[in-house]
PDB file of C-alpha atoms in Angstrom:
ATOM      1  CA  GLY A   1      71.716  -4.978  80.682  1.00 59.00           C
ATOM      2  CA  GLU A   2      73.869  -4.268  77.816  1.00 62.00           C
ATOM      3  CA  THR A   3      72.459  -7.071  75.720  1.00 65.00           C
ATOM      4  CA  MET A   4      68.837  -6.049  76.468  1.00 65.00           C
ATOM      5  CA  ARG A   5      69.539  -2.519  75.307  1.00 65.00           C
ATOM      6  CA  LEU A   6      71.020  -3.777  72.043  1.00 65.00           C
ATOM      7  CA  LYS A   7      67.988  -5.996  71.319  1.00 62.00           C
ATOM      8  CA  PHE A   8      65.552  -3.281  72.235  1.00 62.00           C
ATOM      9  CA  GLY A   9      67.430  -0.899  69.885  1.00 65.00           C
ATOM     10  CA  LEU A  10      67.235  -3.393  66.930  1.00 66.00           C
ATOM     11  CA  LEU A  11      63.555  -3.780  67.411  1.00 66.00           C
ATOM     12  CA  TRP A  12      63.061  -0.039  67.394  1.00 65.00           C
ATOM     13  CA  VAL A  13      65.029   0.234  64.175  1.00 63.00           C
ATOM     14  CA  ALA A  14      62.960  -2.545  62.528  1.00 65.00           C
ATOM     15  CA  LEU A  15      59.757  -0.796  63.551  1.00 64.00           C
ATOM     16  CA  LEU A  16      60.969   2.488  62.059  1.00 65.00           C
ATOM     17  CA  ILE A  17      61.786   0.688  58.752  1.00 67.00           C
ATOM     18  CA  GLY A  18      58.355  -0.994  58.636  1.00 62.00           C
ATOM     19  CA  LEU A  19      56.618   2.364  59.175  1.00 61.00           C
ATOM     20  CA  ALA A  20      58.609   3.933  56.425  1.00 59.00           C
ATOM     21  CA  GLN A  21      57.523   1.178  54.065  1.00 57.00           C
ATOM     22  CA  CYS A  22      53.989   1.666  54.892  1.00 54.00           C
ATOM     23  CA  ALA A  23      54.146   5.312  54.227  1.00 52.00           C
ATOM     24  CA  ASP A  24      55.528   4.591  50.770  1.00 52.00           C
ATOM     25  CA  ASP A  25      52.795   1.835  50.067  1.00 49.00           C
ATOM     26  CA  PRO A  26      49.611   3.069  51.856  1.00 46.00           C
ATOM     27  CA  ASN A  27      47.485   0.317  50.231  1.00 45.00           C
ATOM     28  CA  GLY A  28      49.369  -2.426  51.698  1.00 44.00           C
ATOM     29  CA  GLU A  29      51.734  -5.195  50.557  1.00 43.00           C
ATOM     30  CA  THR A  30      49.848  -5.823  47.197  1.00 40.00           C
ATOM     31  CA  GLY A  31      49.402  -2.230  46.176  1.00 40.00           C
ATOM     32  CA  ILE A  32      45.752  -2.990  45.256  1.00 39.00           C
ATOM     33  CA  ALA A  33      43.336  -0.184  46.186  1.00 39.00           C
ATOM     34  CA  PRO A  34      40.310  -1.330  48.225  1.00 42.00           C
ATOM     35  CA  GLY A  35      37.448  -2.558  45.892  1.00 40.00           C
ATOM     36  CA  SER A  36      39.895  -3.261  43.028  1.00 40.00           C
ATOM     37  CA  SER A  37      40.746  -6.618  41.579  1.00 38.00           C
ATOM     38  CA  VAL A  38      44.041  -8.027  40.551  1.00 36.00           C
ATOM     39  CA  ALA A  39      43.010  -7.681  36.879  1.00 37.00           C
ATOM     40  CA  ASP A  40      42.807  -3.958  37.290  1.00 41.00           C
ATOM     41  CA  VAL A  41      46.409  -3.692  38.326  1.00 39.00           C
ATOM     42  CA  PRO A  42      48.725  -3.006  35.434  1.00 44.00           C
ATOM     43  CA  THR A  43      51.621  -5.342  34.833  1.00 42.00           C
ATOM     44  CA  THR A  44      55.141  -4.280  35.451  1.00 41.00           C
ATOM     45  CA  ALA A  45      55.690  -3.870  31.742  1.00 43.00           C
ATOM     46  CA  ASP A  46      52.423  -2.008  31.279  1.00 46.00           C
ATOM     47  CA  ALA A  47      53.230   0.201  34.242  1.00 46.00           C
ATOM     48  CA  GLY A  48      56.469   1.188  32.729  1.00 47.00           C
ATOM     49  CA  LEU A  49      54.805   1.835  29.461  1.00 54.00           C
ATOM     50  CA  SER A  50      52.277   4.009  31.159  1.00 55.00           C
ATOM     51  CA  GLU A  51      54.982   6.133  32.568  1.00 59.00           C
ATOM     52  CA  GLU A  52      56.566   6.389  29.179  1.00 66.00           C
ATOM     53  CA  CYS A  53      53.240   7.406  27.602  1.00 72.00           C
ATOM     54  CA  GLY A  54      52.206   9.816  30.153  1.00 63.00           C
ATOM     55  CA  VAL A  55      54.935  12.231  29.477  1.00 64.00           C
ATOM     56  CA  LEU A  56      54.063  12.452  25.785  1.00 67.00           C
ATOM     57  CA  THR A  57      51.912  15.243  24.315  1.00 71.00           C
ATOM     58  CA  GLU A  58      49.078  14.855  21.736  1.00 66.00           C
ATOM     59  CA  GLN A  59      51.302  15.462  18.939  1.00 66.00           C
ATOM     60  CA  THR A  60      53.983  12.823  20.057  1.00 71.00           C
ATOM     61  CA  CYS A  61      51.680  10.330  21.665  1.00 72.00           C
ATOM     62  CA  ALA A  62      51.046   8.439  18.403  1.00 61.00           C
ATOM     63  CA  ALA A  63      54.766   8.112  18.017  1.00 61.00           C
ATOM     64  CA  GLY A  64      55.026   6.238  21.220  1.00 55.00           C
ATOM     65  CA  THR A  65      54.958   2.420  21.028  1.00 61.00           C
ATOM     66  CA  GLY A  66      51.624   1.115  22.329  1.00 68.00           C
ATOM     67  CA  CYS A  67      50.491   4.668  23.180  1.00 75.00           C
ATOM     68  CA  ILE A  68      47.276   6.475  22.166  1.00 72.00           C
ATOM     69  CA  TRP A  69      45.799   9.825  22.856  1.00 70.00           C
ATOM     70  CA  CYS A  70      42.773   8.877  24.928  1.00 71.00           C
ATOM     71  CA  HIS A  71      39.832  11.177  24.614  1.00 64.00           C
ATOM     72  CA  THR A  72      37.970  11.314  27.900  1.00 57.00           C
ATOM     73  CA  THR A  73      35.408  13.492  29.413  1.00 52.00           C
ATOM     74  CA  GLY A  74      37.025  16.521  30.991  1.00 53.00           C
ATOM     75  CA  MET A  75      40.628  15.222  30.461  1.00 59.00           C
ATOM     76  CA  ASP A  76      42.615  14.073  27.445  1.00 69.00           C
ATOM     77  CA  GLU A  77      45.823  12.084  27.998  1.00 73.00           C
ATOM     78  CA  CYS A  78      48.287   9.832  26.445  1.00 77.00           C
ATOM     79  CA  LEU A  79      47.651   6.285  27.802  1.00 73.00           C
ATOM     80  CA  THR A  80      48.338   2.710  26.746  1.00 72.00           C
ATOM     81  CA  ILE A  81      45.631   0.796  24.706  1.00 66.00           C
ATOM     82  CA  ASN A  82      44.773  -1.253  27.730  1.00 68.00           C
ATOM     83  CA  ALA A  83      44.473   1.652  30.115  1.00 69.00           C
ATOM     84  CA  CYS A  84      42.324   3.605  27.628  1.00 67.00           C
ATOM     85  CA  SER A  85      40.140   0.350  27.155  1.00 58.00           C
ATOM     86  CA  SER A  86      39.469   0.268  30.800  1.00 57.00           C
ATOM     87  CA  ARG A  87      37.344   3.420  30.393  1.00 53.00           C
ATOM     88  CA  SER A  88      34.826   1.120  28.569  1.00 50.00           C
ATOM     89  CA  GLU A  89      34.109   3.597  25.766  1.00 67.00           C
ATOM     90  CA  CYS A  90      34.804   2.695  22.090  1.00 72.00           C
ATOM     91  CA  ALA A  91      34.440   6.367  21.251  1.00 68.00           C
ATOM     92  CA  LEU A  92      37.644   7.119  23.045  1.00 66.00           C
ATOM     93  CA  PHE A  93      39.749   5.609  20.161  1.00 69.00           C
ATOM     94  CA  LEU A  94      40.451   8.105  17.488  1.00 67.00           C
ATOM     95  CA  ASN A  95      41.840   5.830  14.723  1.00 70.00           C
ATOM     96  CA  ALA A  96      41.051   2.509  13.212  1.00 74.00           C
ATOM     97  CA  THR A  97      44.103   0.755  14.418  1.00 72.00           C
ATOM     98  CA  HIS A  98      43.653   1.427  18.055  1.00 70.00           C
ATOM     99  CA  CYS A  99      39.899   0.873  17.757  1.00 75.00           C
ATOM    100  CA  GLU A 100      40.341  -2.666  16.385  1.00 70.00           C
ATOM    101  CA  ALA A 101      43.126  -3.451  18.891  1.00 69.00           C
ATOM    102  CA  SER A 102      40.865  -2.602  21.925  1.00 67.00           C
ATOM    103  CA  THR A 103      39.544  -5.338  24.153  1.00 61.00           C
ATOM    104  CA  LEU A 104      36.003  -3.825  24.044  1.00 67.00           C
ATOM    105  CA  GLY A 105      34.984  -5.427  20.726  1.00 69.00           C
ATOM    106  CA  CYS A 106      34.920  -2.074  19.023  1.00 79.00           C
ATOM    107  CA  SER A 107      34.508  -1.524  15.225  1.00 77.00           C
ATOM    108  CA  TRP A 108      35.802   1.358  13.164  1.00 78.00           C
ATOM    109  CA  CYS A 109      32.710   2.432  11.089  1.00 78.00           C
ATOM    110  CA  GLY A 110      32.177   5.644   9.225  1.00 72.00           C
ATOM    111  CA  GLY A 111      35.290   7.297  10.546  1.00 74.00           C
ATOM    112  CA  ALA A 112      34.426   6.626  14.169  1.00 76.00           C
ATOM    113  CA  CYS A 113      34.979   3.885  16.712  1.00 79.00           C
ATOM    114  CA  THR A 114      31.633   2.412  17.843  1.00 76.00           C
ATOM    115  CA  GLN A 115      30.415  -0.523  19.934  1.00 71.00           C
ATOM    116  CA  GLN A 116      28.062  -1.567  17.062  1.00 72.00           C
ATOM    117  CA  ALA A 117      29.236  -3.750  14.187  1.00 73.00           C
ATOM    118  CA  CYS A 118      29.704  -2.111  10.779  1.00 77.00           C
ATOM    119  CA  GLY A 119      26.650  -2.158   8.607  1.00 74.00           C
ATOM    120  CA  CYS A 120      26.337  -3.100   4.882  1.00 76.00           C
ATOM    121  CA  ASP A 121      27.118   0.492   3.994  1.00 73.00           C
ATOM    122  CA  GLY A 122      30.122   0.862   6.396  1.00 72.00           C
ATOM    123  CA  LEU A 123      28.003   2.763   9.055  1.00 73.00           C
ATOM    124  CA  PRO A 124      27.118   1.316  12.455  1.00 73.00           C
ATOM    125  CA  GLY A 125      23.829  -0.633  12.661  1.00 71.00           C
ATOM    126  CA  THR A 126      22.839  -0.624   8.947  1.00 77.00           C
ATOM    127  CA  VAL A 127      21.417  -3.902   7.910  1.00 77.00           C
ATOM    128  CA  VAL A 128      20.140  -5.517   4.576  1.00 78.00           C
ATOM    129  CA  ASP A 129      16.316  -5.555   4.556  1.00 77.00           C
ATOM    130  CA  ALA A 130      14.142  -8.465   3.410  1.00 74.00           C
ATOM    131  CA  CYS A 131      14.380  -7.217  -0.215  1.00 78.00           C
ATOM    132  CA  GLY A 132      18.186  -7.351  -0.206  1.00 76.00           C
ATOM    133  CA  VAL A 133      18.453  -3.487  -0.018  1.00 78.00           C
ATOM    134  CA  CYS A 134      21.095  -2.090   2.183  1.00 82.00           C
ATOM    135  CA  GLY A 135      19.364   0.166   4.779  1.00 74.00           C
ATOM    136  CA  GLY A 136      16.023  -0.350   3.042  1.00 75.00           C
ATOM    137  CA  GLN A 137      12.656  -0.400   4.652  1.00 74.00           C
ATOM    138  CA  GLY A 138      11.574  -3.776   3.371  1.00 72.00           C
ATOM    139  CA  ASN A 139       8.953  -2.307   0.998  1.00 73.00           C
ATOM    140  CA  THR A 140      10.865  -2.194  -2.326  1.00 75.00           C
ATOM    141  CA  CYS A 141       9.998  -5.872  -3.164  1.00 80.00           C
ATOM    142  CA  VAL A 142       6.440  -5.968  -1.520  1.00 80.00           C
ATOM    143  CA  GLY A 143       3.773  -7.071  -4.170  1.00 81.00           C
ATOM    144  CA  CYS A 144       0.378  -5.389  -4.533  1.00 82.00           C
ATOM    145  CA  ASP A 145      -0.858  -8.237  -2.122  1.00 81.00           C
ATOM    146  CA  GLY A 146       1.358  -6.878   0.617  1.00 78.00           C
ATOM    147  CA  ILE A 147       3.595  -9.866   0.656  1.00 81.00           C
ATOM    148  CA  VAL A 148       7.359  -9.583   0.329  1.00 78.00           C
ATOM    149  CA  ASN A 149       8.807 -10.926  -2.885  1.00 78.00           C
ATOM    150  CA  SER A 150       5.420 -12.109  -4.147  1.00 77.00           C
ATOM    151  CA  THR A 151       6.138 -10.384  -7.492  1.00 79.00           C
ATOM    152  CA  LYS A 152       2.492  -9.612  -8.000  1.00 82.00           C
ATOM    153  CA  ILE A 153       1.633  -6.238  -9.659  1.00 82.00           C
ATOM    154  CA  LEU A 154      -1.511  -4.563 -10.810  1.00 80.00           C
ATOM    155  CA  ASP A 155      -2.486  -5.368 -14.290  1.00 77.00           C
ATOM    156  CA  VAL A 156      -4.147  -2.929 -16.778  1.00 70.00           C
ATOM    157  CA  CYS A 157      -7.539  -3.619 -15.204  1.00 72.00           C
ATOM    158  CA  GLY A 158      -6.282  -2.681 -11.743  1.00 73.00           C
ATOM    159  CA  LYS A 159      -6.435  -6.258 -10.427  1.00 78.00           C
ATOM    160  CA  CYS A 160      -3.511  -7.551  -8.215  1.00 82.00           C
ATOM    161  CA  GLY A 161      -1.840 -10.408  -9.930  1.00 79.00           C
ATOM    162  CA  GLY A 162      -4.276 -10.280 -12.856  1.00 75.00           C
ATOM    163  CA  ASN A 163      -3.495 -11.157 -16.454  1.00 74.00           C
ATOM    164  CA  GLY A 164      -5.317  -8.333 -17.926  1.00 68.00           C
ATOM    165  CA  ASN A 165      -8.515 -10.135 -18.736  1.00 67.00           C
ATOM    166  CA  SER A 166     -10.495  -9.084 -15.739  1.00 64.00           C
ATOM    167  CA  CYS A 167     -11.575  -5.880 -17.439  1.00 65.00           C
ATOM    168  CA  PHE A 168     -14.000  -8.022 -19.425  1.00 63.00           C
ATOM    169  CA  HIS A 169     -17.248  -8.432 -17.410  1.00 63.00           C
ATOM    170  CA  GLU A 170     -18.290 -11.999 -17.304  1.00 71.00           C
ATOM    171  CA  LEU A 171     -22.099 -11.954 -17.444  1.00 74.00           C
ATOM    172  CA  SER A 172     -24.204 -14.232 -15.342  1.00 81.00           C
ATOM    173  CA  GLN A 173     -27.282 -16.084 -16.432  1.00 87.00           C
ATOM    174  CA  ALA A 174     -29.575 -13.572 -14.661  1.00 86.00           C
ATOM    175  CA  GLU A 175     -27.757 -10.647 -16.480  1.00 84.00           C
ATOM    176  CA  TYR A 176     -28.208 -12.361 -19.826  1.00 88.00           C
ATOM    177  CA  ILE A 177     -32.062 -12.567 -19.032  1.00 91.00           C
ATOM    178  CA  GLY A 178     -31.967  -8.845 -18.236  1.00 89.00           C
ATOM    179  CA  ILE A 179     -30.172  -7.976 -21.352  1.00 88.00           C
ATOM    180  CA  ILE A 180     -32.619 -10.018 -23.557  1.00 92.00           C
ATOM    181  CA  LEU A 181     -35.581  -8.416 -21.737  1.00 93.00           C
ATOM    182  CA  ALA A 182     -34.160  -4.923 -22.334  1.00 92.00           C
ATOM    183  CA  ILE A 183     -33.356  -5.493 -26.104  1.00 92.00           C
ATOM    184  CA  THR A 184     -36.869  -7.076 -26.555  1.00 93.00           C
ATOM    185  CA  GLY A 185     -38.606  -4.348 -24.722  1.00 93.00           C
ATOM    186  CA  ASN A 186     -36.885  -1.491 -26.612  1.00 92.00           C
ATOM    187  CA  THR A 187     -37.524  -3.217 -29.877  1.00 92.00           C
ATOM    188  CA  LEU A 188     -41.211  -3.485 -29.096  1.00 93.00           C
ATOM    189  CA  ILE A 189     -41.337   0.132 -28.186  1.00 93.00           C
ATOM    190  CA  SER A 190     -39.830   0.988 -31.646  1.00 92.00           C
ATOM    191  CA  ILE A 191     -42.549  -1.284 -33.277  1.00 92.00           C
ATOM    192  CA  SER A 192     -45.181   0.637 -31.260  1.00 93.00           C
ATOM    193  CA  LEU A 193     -44.014   4.031 -32.297  1.00 91.00           C
ATOM    194  CA  ASN A 194     -43.884   3.144 -35.998  1.00 92.00           C
ATOM    195  CA  ALA A 195     -47.238   1.351 -35.852  1.00 91.00           C
ATOM    196  CA  GLN A 196     -49.000   4.351 -34.287  1.00 89.00           C
ATOM    197  CA  LYS A 197     -47.372   6.793 -36.659  1.00 90.00           C
ATOM    198  CA  HIS A 198     -48.221   4.576 -39.660  1.00 89.00           C
ATOM    199  CA  ALA A 199     -51.902   4.409 -38.340  1.00 90.00           C
ATOM    200  CA  HIS A 200     -51.982   8.234 -38.219  1.00 87.00           C
ATOM    201  CA  ASN A 201     -50.577   8.664 -41.759  1.00 87.00           C
ATOM    202  CA  LYS A 202     -52.971   6.108 -43.130  1.00 86.00           C
ATOM    203  CA  ASN A 203     -55.998   7.530 -41.423  1.00 85.00           C
ATOM    204  CA  GLU A 204     -55.229  11.218 -42.468  1.00 80.00           C
ATOM    205  CA  GLY A 205     -57.507  12.518 -39.785  1.00 76.00           C
ATOM    206  CA  ARG A 206     -60.676  10.833 -40.779  1.00 83.00           C
ATOM    207  CA  LEU A 207     -61.266   8.989 -37.616  1.00 84.00           C
ATOM    208  CA  PRO A 208     -60.216   9.638 -34.034  1.00 86.00           C
ATOM    209  CA  TYR A 209     -57.053   7.742 -33.161  1.00 80.00           C
ATOM    210  CA  VAL A 210     -58.692   5.827 -30.401  1.00 83.00           C
ATOM    211  CA  ARG A 211     -60.853   4.053 -33.033  1.00 86.00           C
ATOM    212  CA  LEU A 212     -57.786   2.800 -35.020  1.00 89.00           C
ATOM    213  CA  LYS A 213     -57.026  -0.813 -34.413  1.00 90.00           C
ATOM    214  CA  LEU A 214     -53.392  -0.334 -35.543  1.00 90.00           C
ATOM    215  CA  TRP A 215     -53.025   2.468 -33.097  1.00 90.00           C
ATOM    216  CA  TRP A 216     -54.236   0.198 -30.214  1.00 93.00           C
ATOM    217  CA  LEU A 217     -51.922  -2.552 -31.461  1.00 93.00           C
ATOM    218  CA  GLY A 218     -49.055  -0.072 -31.207  1.00 91.00           C
ATOM    219  CA  GLN A 219     -50.141   0.818 -27.648  1.00 92.00           C
ATOM    220  CA  VAL A 220     -50.094  -2.774 -26.636  1.00 94.00           C
ATOM    221  CA  PHE A 221     -46.515  -3.077 -27.898  1.00 94.00           C
ATOM    222  CA  MET A 222     -45.671  -0.007 -26.030  1.00 93.00           C
ATOM    223  CA  VAL A 223     -46.968  -1.516 -22.730  1.00 94.00           C
ATOM    224  CA  LEU A 224     -45.155  -4.788 -23.318  1.00 94.00           C
ATOM    225  CA  GLY A 225     -41.972  -2.951 -24.226  1.00 93.00           C
ATOM    226  CA  GLU A 226     -41.927  -0.842 -21.123  1.00 92.00           C
ATOM    227  CA  ALA A 227     -42.796  -3.907 -18.975  1.00 93.00           C
ATOM    228  CA  GLY A 228     -39.816  -5.724 -20.528  1.00 92.00           C
ATOM    229  CA  ASN A 229     -37.613  -2.783 -19.620  1.00 90.00           C
ATOM    230  CA  PHE A 230     -39.041  -2.610 -16.188  1.00 88.00           C
ATOM    231  CA  LEU A 231     -38.432  -6.395 -15.547  1.00 89.00           C
ATOM    232  CA  ALA A 232     -34.915  -6.147 -16.957  1.00 90.00           C
ATOM    233  CA  TYR A 233     -33.861  -4.239 -13.880  1.00 85.00           C
ATOM    234  CA  ALA A 234     -34.709  -7.184 -11.786  1.00 84.00           C
ATOM    235  CA  TYR A 235     -32.077  -9.335 -13.486  1.00 86.00           C
ATOM    236  CA  ALA A 236     -29.387  -7.051 -14.445  1.00 83.00           C
ATOM    237  CA  PRO A 237     -27.906  -3.875 -12.886  1.00 82.00           C
ATOM    238  CA  ALA A 238     -28.757  -0.521 -14.288  1.00 81.00           C
ATOM    239  CA  THR A 239     -25.205  -0.227 -15.716  1.00 79.00           C
ATOM    240  CA  LEU A 240     -26.167  -2.894 -18.217  1.00 81.00           C
ATOM    241  CA  VAL A 241     -29.872  -2.117 -18.754  1.00 85.00           C
ATOM    242  CA  ALA A 242     -29.815   1.639 -19.243  1.00 83.00           C
ATOM    243  CA  PRO A 243     -27.277   1.788 -22.107  1.00 84.00           C
ATOM    244  CA  LEU A 244     -29.533  -0.701 -24.064  1.00 86.00           C
ATOM    245  CA  GLY A 245     -32.104   2.064 -24.351  1.00 86.00           C
ATOM    246  CA  SER A 246     -30.162   2.991 -27.501  1.00 86.00           C
ATOM    247  CA  VAL A 247     -31.700  -0.086 -29.117  1.00 86.00           C
ATOM    248  CA  THR A 248     -34.867   1.861 -29.383  1.00 88.00           C
ATOM    249  CA  VAL A 249     -33.090   4.604 -31.502  1.00 87.00           C
ATOM    250  CA  ILE A 250     -31.459   2.094 -33.773  1.00 87.00           C
ATOM    251  CA  SER A 251     -34.511  -0.136 -34.293  1.00 88.00           C
ATOM    252  CA  ASN A 252     -36.659   2.972 -34.964  1.00 87.00           C
ATOM    253  CA  ALA A 253     -34.381   4.419 -37.513  1.00 87.00           C
ATOM    254  CA  ILE A 254     -34.434   1.018 -39.410  1.00 88.00           C
ATOM    255  CA  MET A 255     -38.222   0.433 -39.098  1.00 88.00           C
ATOM    256  CA  SER A 256     -39.032   3.918 -40.176  1.00 88.00           C
ATOM    257  CA  HIS A 257     -37.088   3.478 -43.367  1.00 87.00           C
ATOM    258  CA  TYR A 258     -39.060   0.340 -44.301  1.00 88.00           C
ATOM    259  CA  ILE A 259     -42.576   0.901 -42.677  1.00 87.00           C
ATOM    260  CA  LEU A 260     -42.824   4.797 -43.004  1.00 86.00           C
ATOM    261  CA  LYS A 261     -40.627   5.049 -46.097  1.00 87.00           C
ATOM    262  CA  GLU A 262     -38.392   7.619 -44.530  1.00 87.00           C
ATOM    263  CA  PRO A 263     -35.021   8.331 -46.117  1.00 88.00           C
ATOM    264  CA  MET A 264     -31.899   6.736 -44.553  1.00 85.00           C
ATOM    265  CA  PHE A 265     -28.797   8.764 -44.988  1.00 88.00           C
ATOM    266  CA  LYS A 266     -25.044   7.876 -44.615  1.00 89.00           C
ATOM    267  CA  ARG A 267     -24.889   9.679 -41.296  1.00 89.00           C
ATOM    268  CA  ASN A 268     -27.787   7.695 -40.023  1.00 87.00           C
ATOM    269  CA  PHE A 269     -25.850   4.373 -40.548  1.00 88.00           C
ATOM    270  CA  ILE A 270     -22.745   5.866 -38.926  1.00 91.00           C
ATOM    271  CA  GLY A 271     -24.788   7.012 -35.968  1.00 88.00           C
ATOM    272  CA  CYS A 272     -26.417   3.596 -35.594  1.00 86.00           C
ATOM    273  CA  ALA A 273     -23.059   1.852 -35.793  1.00 89.00           C
ATOM    274  CA  LEU A 274     -21.666   4.154 -33.089  1.00 90.00           C
ATOM    275  CA  ALA A 275     -24.624   3.550 -30.908  1.00 86.00           C
ATOM    276  CA  VAL A 276     -24.266  -0.285 -31.275  1.00 85.00           C
ATOM    277  CA  PHE A 277     -20.501  -0.116 -30.601  1.00 88.00           C
ATOM    278  CA  GLY A 278     -21.013   2.006 -27.441  1.00 85.00           C
ATOM    279  CA  SER A 279     -23.655  -0.330 -26.143  1.00 81.00           C
ATOM    280  CA  VAL A 280     -21.576  -3.387 -26.588  1.00 81.00           C
ATOM    281  CA  LEU A 281     -18.595  -1.821 -24.822  1.00 81.00           C
ATOM    282  CA  ILE A 282     -20.678  -0.760 -21.837  1.00 77.00           C
ATOM    283  CA  VAL A 283     -22.306  -4.165 -21.491  1.00 72.00           C
ATOM    284  CA  LEU A 284     -18.852  -5.916 -21.597  1.00 73.00           C
ATOM    285  CA  TYR A 285     -16.935  -3.606 -19.486  1.00 71.00           C
ATOM    286  CA  ALA A 286     -19.744  -2.427 -17.036  1.00 65.00           C
ATOM    287  CA  PRO A 287     -18.574  -2.293 -13.446  1.00 62.00           C
ATOM    288  CA  GLN A 288     -19.911  -4.721 -10.948  1.00 58.00           C
ATOM    289  CA  GLU A 289     -22.582  -3.552  -8.581  1.00 54.00           C
ATOM    290  CA  ASP A 290     -23.015  -4.977  -5.073  1.00 47.00           C
ATOM    291  CA  GLN A 291     -26.703  -4.455  -4.840  1.00 53.00           C
ATOM    292  CA  GLN A 292     -28.780  -6.497  -7.262  1.00 58.00           C
ATOM    293  CA  LEU A 293     -32.428  -5.441  -7.822  1.00 62.00           C
ATOM    294  CA  THR A 294     -34.413  -8.584  -6.990  1.00 68.00           C
ATOM    295  CA  MET A 295     -38.062  -9.218  -7.594  1.00 71.00           C
ATOM    296  CA  ASP A 296     -38.848  -8.979  -3.790  1.00 79.00           C
ATOM    297  CA  LEU A 297     -36.942  -5.671  -3.690  1.00 77.00           C
ATOM    298  CA  LEU A 298     -38.845  -4.497  -6.748  1.00 75.00           C
ATOM    299  CA  VAL A 299     -42.229  -5.255  -5.265  1.00 82.00           C
ATOM    300  CA  GLU A 300     -41.199  -3.452  -2.101  1.00 85.00           C
ATOM    301  CA  TYR A 301     -40.216  -0.337  -4.089  1.00 81.00           C
ATOM    302  CA  ILE A 302     -43.496  -0.414  -6.111  1.00 83.00           C
ATOM    303  CA  SER A 303     -45.574  -0.711  -2.855  1.00 88.00           C
ATOM    304  CA  GLU A 304     -44.024   2.415  -1.351  1.00 88.00           C
ATOM    305  CA  PRO A 305     -46.502   5.431  -0.990  1.00 89.00           C
ATOM    306  CA  VAL A 306     -44.103   7.777  -2.761  1.00 87.00           C
ATOM    307  CA  PHE A 307     -44.058   5.613  -5.987  1.00 83.00           C
ATOM    308  CA  ILE A 308     -47.910   5.178  -5.823  1.00 86.00           C
ATOM    309  CA  VAL A 309     -48.414   8.902  -5.606  1.00 87.00           C
ATOM    310  CA  PHE A 310     -45.995   9.460  -8.484  1.00 83.00           C
ATOM    311  CA  ILE A 311     -47.982   6.962 -10.625  1.00 81.00           C
ATOM    312  CA  ILE A 312     -51.234   8.543  -9.846  1.00 76.00           C
TER     313      ILE A 312
END
């Protein structure tokens, strides 16, 4: 009886002590909250430091050893570096020392703590482009051919990577034939004009001009000259043939001096020289034309009703 009552009393005391301990540690013996890992639980030293940091204000937090003022959404508090790092936000750290010391791999860039690495200009995310320019768009070293670091530029003729000689128009064999036909045709026209005028001057109105052999010879030269001009367009573009019409003016000025005995003044020589100079420049630097007037195309144009009506 007495012994049983003593044992029962001791068990009752032990039960009360256990209930009291559970009330002090509701999470169990380990003190780990449900869903948490052992790594989330601060060490004894860290726990003590947290209590020390927690009583500090924003002004005195930085003075505490291992304490930082943690900037969180809705609540700012003084925590240890590890405790603040557990928030998983680099932006929480307000100075370079705490930012670099965090376990999140944060970098102090441009006066702020960021998850990105510091760029070439000290700001997060800025990189050197393909041209070696910090924060560039990669187009400062692109050549005129669109290739990076090709070093090609436009020459004075507007050609990418050229040497400045492309302005000179290299004539093909067909274009040479067209130029010769145009010069010959225009020269024949000048001979025709001077021959007909010489026939009129010599006749002095005695006979109708249609009965003058020299006049008819001039007319033949006129037809041959215009035919040469016409055929020249089949071998060379109009940008080459048309300027050569000045040959008629130059050759006519020279022939009229020797055939018709007309005076030749200094200004006439200057005008002829300028005409020759301009014709040569146009022929050498004439732009290329994509469409070339061929004989087949010429026959097609001549056969069109519009051209026939125009001739009639």
